[in-house]
Tab-separated table of C-alpha atoms and ligand atoms in Angstrom:
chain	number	residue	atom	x	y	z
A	1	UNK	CA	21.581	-7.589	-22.842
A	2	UNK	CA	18.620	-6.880	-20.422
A	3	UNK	CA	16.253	-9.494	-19.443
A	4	UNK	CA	12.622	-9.666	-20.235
A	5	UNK	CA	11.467	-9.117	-16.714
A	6	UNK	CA	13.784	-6.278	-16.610
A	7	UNK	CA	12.136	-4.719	-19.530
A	8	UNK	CA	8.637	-5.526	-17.559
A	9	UNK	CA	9.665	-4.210	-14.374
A	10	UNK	CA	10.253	-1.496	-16.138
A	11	UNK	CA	7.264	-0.619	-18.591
A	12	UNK	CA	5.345	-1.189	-14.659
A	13	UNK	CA	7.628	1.847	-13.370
A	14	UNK	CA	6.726	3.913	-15.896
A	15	UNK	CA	3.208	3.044	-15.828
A	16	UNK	CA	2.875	3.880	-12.145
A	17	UNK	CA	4.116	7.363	-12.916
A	18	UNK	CA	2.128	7.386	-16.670
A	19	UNK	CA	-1.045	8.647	-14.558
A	20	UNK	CA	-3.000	9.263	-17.610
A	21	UNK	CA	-1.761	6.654	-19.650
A	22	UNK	CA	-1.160	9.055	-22.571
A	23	UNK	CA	2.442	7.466	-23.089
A	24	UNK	CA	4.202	10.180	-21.668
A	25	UNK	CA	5.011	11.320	-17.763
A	26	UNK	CA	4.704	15.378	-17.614
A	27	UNK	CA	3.415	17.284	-15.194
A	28	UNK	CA	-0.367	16.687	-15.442
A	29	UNK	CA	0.577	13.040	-13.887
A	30	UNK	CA	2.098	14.172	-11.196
A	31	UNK	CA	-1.495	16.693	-10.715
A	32	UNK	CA	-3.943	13.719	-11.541
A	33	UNK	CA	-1.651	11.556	-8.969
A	34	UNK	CA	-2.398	14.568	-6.054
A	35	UNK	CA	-5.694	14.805	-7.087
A	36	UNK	CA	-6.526	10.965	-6.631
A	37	UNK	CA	-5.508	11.050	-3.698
A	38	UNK	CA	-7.220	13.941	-2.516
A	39	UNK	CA	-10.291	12.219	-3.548
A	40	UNK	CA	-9.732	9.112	-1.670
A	41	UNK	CA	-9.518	10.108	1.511
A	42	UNK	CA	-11.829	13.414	0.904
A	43	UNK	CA	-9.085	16.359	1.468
A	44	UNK	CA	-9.563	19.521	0.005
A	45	UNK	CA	-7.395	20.818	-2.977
A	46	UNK	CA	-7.579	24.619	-1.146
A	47	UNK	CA	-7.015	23.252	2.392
A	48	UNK	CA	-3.308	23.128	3.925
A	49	UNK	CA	-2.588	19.547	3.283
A	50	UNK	CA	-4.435	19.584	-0.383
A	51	UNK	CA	-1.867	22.473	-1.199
A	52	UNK	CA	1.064	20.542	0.601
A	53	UNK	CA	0.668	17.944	-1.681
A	54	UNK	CA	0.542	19.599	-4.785
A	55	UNK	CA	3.980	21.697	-4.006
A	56	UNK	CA	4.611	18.148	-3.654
A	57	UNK	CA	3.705	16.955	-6.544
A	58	UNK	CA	5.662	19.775	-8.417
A	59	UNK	CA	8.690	19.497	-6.611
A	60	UNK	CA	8.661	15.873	-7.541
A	61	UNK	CA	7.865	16.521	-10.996
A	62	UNK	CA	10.946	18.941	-11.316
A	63	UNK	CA	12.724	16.885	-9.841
A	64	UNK	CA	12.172	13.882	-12.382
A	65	UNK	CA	12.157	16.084	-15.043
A	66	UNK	CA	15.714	17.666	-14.109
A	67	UNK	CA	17.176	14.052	-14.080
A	68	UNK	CA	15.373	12.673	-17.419
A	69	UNK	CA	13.696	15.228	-19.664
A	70	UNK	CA	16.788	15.071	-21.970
A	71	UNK	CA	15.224	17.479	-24.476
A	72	UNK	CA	13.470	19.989	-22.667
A	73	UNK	CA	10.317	19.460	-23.880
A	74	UNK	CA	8.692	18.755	-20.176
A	75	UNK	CA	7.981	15.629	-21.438
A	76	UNK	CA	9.553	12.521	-20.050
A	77	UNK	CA	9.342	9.671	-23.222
A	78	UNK	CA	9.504	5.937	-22.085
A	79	UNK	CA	13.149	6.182	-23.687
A	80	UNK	CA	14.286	9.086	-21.471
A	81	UNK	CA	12.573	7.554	-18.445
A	82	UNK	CA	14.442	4.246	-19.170
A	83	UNK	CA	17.928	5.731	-20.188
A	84	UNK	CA	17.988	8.743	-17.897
A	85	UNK	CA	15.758	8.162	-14.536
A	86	UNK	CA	16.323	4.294	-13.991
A	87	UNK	CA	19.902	4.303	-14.616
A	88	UNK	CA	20.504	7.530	-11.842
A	89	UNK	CA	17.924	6.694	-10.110
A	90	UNK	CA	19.955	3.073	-9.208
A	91	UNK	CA	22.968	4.878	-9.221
A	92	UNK	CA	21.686	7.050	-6.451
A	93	UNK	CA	18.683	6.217	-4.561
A	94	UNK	CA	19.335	8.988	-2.020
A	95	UNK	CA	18.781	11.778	-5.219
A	96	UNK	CA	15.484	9.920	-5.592
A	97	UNK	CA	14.337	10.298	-2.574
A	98	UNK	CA	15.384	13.387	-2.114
A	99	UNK	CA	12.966	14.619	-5.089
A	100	UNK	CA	9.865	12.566	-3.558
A	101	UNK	CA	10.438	13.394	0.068
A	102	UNK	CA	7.981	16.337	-0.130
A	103	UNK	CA	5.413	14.790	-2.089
A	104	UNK	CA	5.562	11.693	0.211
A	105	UNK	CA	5.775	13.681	2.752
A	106	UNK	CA	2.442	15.651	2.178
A	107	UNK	CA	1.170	12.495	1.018
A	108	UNK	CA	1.366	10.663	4.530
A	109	UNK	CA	-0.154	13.966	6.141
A	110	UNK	CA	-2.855	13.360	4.356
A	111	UNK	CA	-3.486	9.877	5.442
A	112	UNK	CA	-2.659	10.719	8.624
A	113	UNK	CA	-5.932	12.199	9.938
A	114	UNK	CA	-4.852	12.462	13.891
A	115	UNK	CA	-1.643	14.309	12.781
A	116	UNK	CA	1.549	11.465	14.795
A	117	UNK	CA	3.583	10.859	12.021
A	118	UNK	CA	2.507	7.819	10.347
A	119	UNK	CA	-0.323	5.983	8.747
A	120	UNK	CA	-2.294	2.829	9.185
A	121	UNK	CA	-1.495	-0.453	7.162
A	122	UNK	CA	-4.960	0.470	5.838
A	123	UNK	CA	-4.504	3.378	5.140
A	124	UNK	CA	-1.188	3.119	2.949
A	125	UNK	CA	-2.591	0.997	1.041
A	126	UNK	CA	-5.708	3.287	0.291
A	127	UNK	CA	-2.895	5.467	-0.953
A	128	UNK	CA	-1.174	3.460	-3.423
A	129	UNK	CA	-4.435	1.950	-4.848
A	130	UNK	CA	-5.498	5.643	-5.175
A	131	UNK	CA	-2.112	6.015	-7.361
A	132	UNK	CA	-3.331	3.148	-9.738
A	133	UNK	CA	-1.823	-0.331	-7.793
A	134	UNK	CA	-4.181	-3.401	-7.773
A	135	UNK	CA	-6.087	-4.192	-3.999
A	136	UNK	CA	-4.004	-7.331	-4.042
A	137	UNK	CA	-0.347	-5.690	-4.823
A	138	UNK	CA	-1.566	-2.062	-2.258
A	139	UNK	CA	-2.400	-4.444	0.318
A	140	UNK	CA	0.482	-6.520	0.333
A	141	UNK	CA	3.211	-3.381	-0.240
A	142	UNK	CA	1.505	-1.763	2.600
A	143	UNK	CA	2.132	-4.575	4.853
A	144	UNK	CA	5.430	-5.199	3.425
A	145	UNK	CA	6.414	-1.262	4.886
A	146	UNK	CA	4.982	-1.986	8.611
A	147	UNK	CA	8.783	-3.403	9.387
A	148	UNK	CA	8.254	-3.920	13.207
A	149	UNK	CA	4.374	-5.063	12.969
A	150	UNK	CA	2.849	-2.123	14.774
A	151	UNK	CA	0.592	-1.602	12.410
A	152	UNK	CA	1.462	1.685	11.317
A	153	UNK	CA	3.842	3.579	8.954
A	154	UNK	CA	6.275	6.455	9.243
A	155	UNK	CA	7.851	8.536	6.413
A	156	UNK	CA	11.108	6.929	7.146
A	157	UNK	CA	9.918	3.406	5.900
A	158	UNK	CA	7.516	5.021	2.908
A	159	UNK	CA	10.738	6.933	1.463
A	160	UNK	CA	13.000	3.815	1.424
A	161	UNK	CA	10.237	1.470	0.071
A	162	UNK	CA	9.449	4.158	-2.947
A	163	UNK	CA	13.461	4.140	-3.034
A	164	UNK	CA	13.826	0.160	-3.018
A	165	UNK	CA	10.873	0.234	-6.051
A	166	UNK	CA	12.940	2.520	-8.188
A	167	UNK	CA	15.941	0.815	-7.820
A	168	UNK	CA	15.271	-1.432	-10.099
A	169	UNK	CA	17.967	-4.203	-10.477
A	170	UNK	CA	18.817	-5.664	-14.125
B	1	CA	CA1	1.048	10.886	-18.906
B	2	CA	CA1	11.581	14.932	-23.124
């Protein structure tokens, strides 16, 4: 028997990838996700890091769709998301983020305007609200990465957090 706020930790996972809301995670989530933020922080879809991100974005949606779309239907239902992506994705958080290294990866470039590596505090968290969170839960995520307080965050500690969040326990 699963708890309640395992079911709601849950239906919040698959929201966060649910882009569009439509009920379903396919592809076009993983598109409105690169284009969001794109917008946010005014990158070009044509320019290097706007097409980074969107090889990203497909690699990661393979990548979810390999472990969960049961049925082939490039669809991932809440069902499949719940029995086949949660339960590896616990199993083996190092498959996960494997799959969303290159989408993260692009996705700190682009937040990453003077090219060292990491991003601001700020900045992450302009990131995950463009992704859907709330100001309140971005802000306090983002701060929750920046380990050693310098105030700015690598792909090492973006990886593991996106890891951690998947991971969910029951
Ligand atoms: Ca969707
Ligand atoms: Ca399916």
């Amino acid at each position: 028997m699963v708890s309640s706020e395992y079911e709601r930790r849950i239906a919040g996972r698959f929201a966060t990838f649910d882009q569009d809301g439509n009920g379903y995670i396919d592809r076009a989530d993983f598109n409105v996700a690169a284009k969001a933020l794109l917008a946010e922080f005014g990158t070009a879809a044509r320019s290097d890091k706007g097409q980074a991100l969107y090889v990203g974005a497909e690699a990661f949606w393979q990548g979810m769709a390999g472990i969960a779309d049961r049925d082939g239907d490039q669809r991932i239902t809440r069902e499949e998301f719940v029995n086949g992506a949660v339960k590896q994705l616990r199993d083996n958080p190092d498959r996960f983020a494997e799959i969303a290294r290159p989408f993260l990866h692009a996705a700190l470039a682009v937040a990453d305007p003077d090219g060292d590596g990491s991003a601001t505090v700020e900045d992450t968290a302009r990131v995950l609200r463009s992704l859907g969170a709330t100001q309140e839960t971005a802000g306090t995520a983002a701060a929750a990465l920046d380990t050693d307080g310098d105030g700015r965050i690598g792909e090492e500690e973006i990886v593991a957090a996106f890891a951690r969040y998947f991971t969910v326990p029951e």
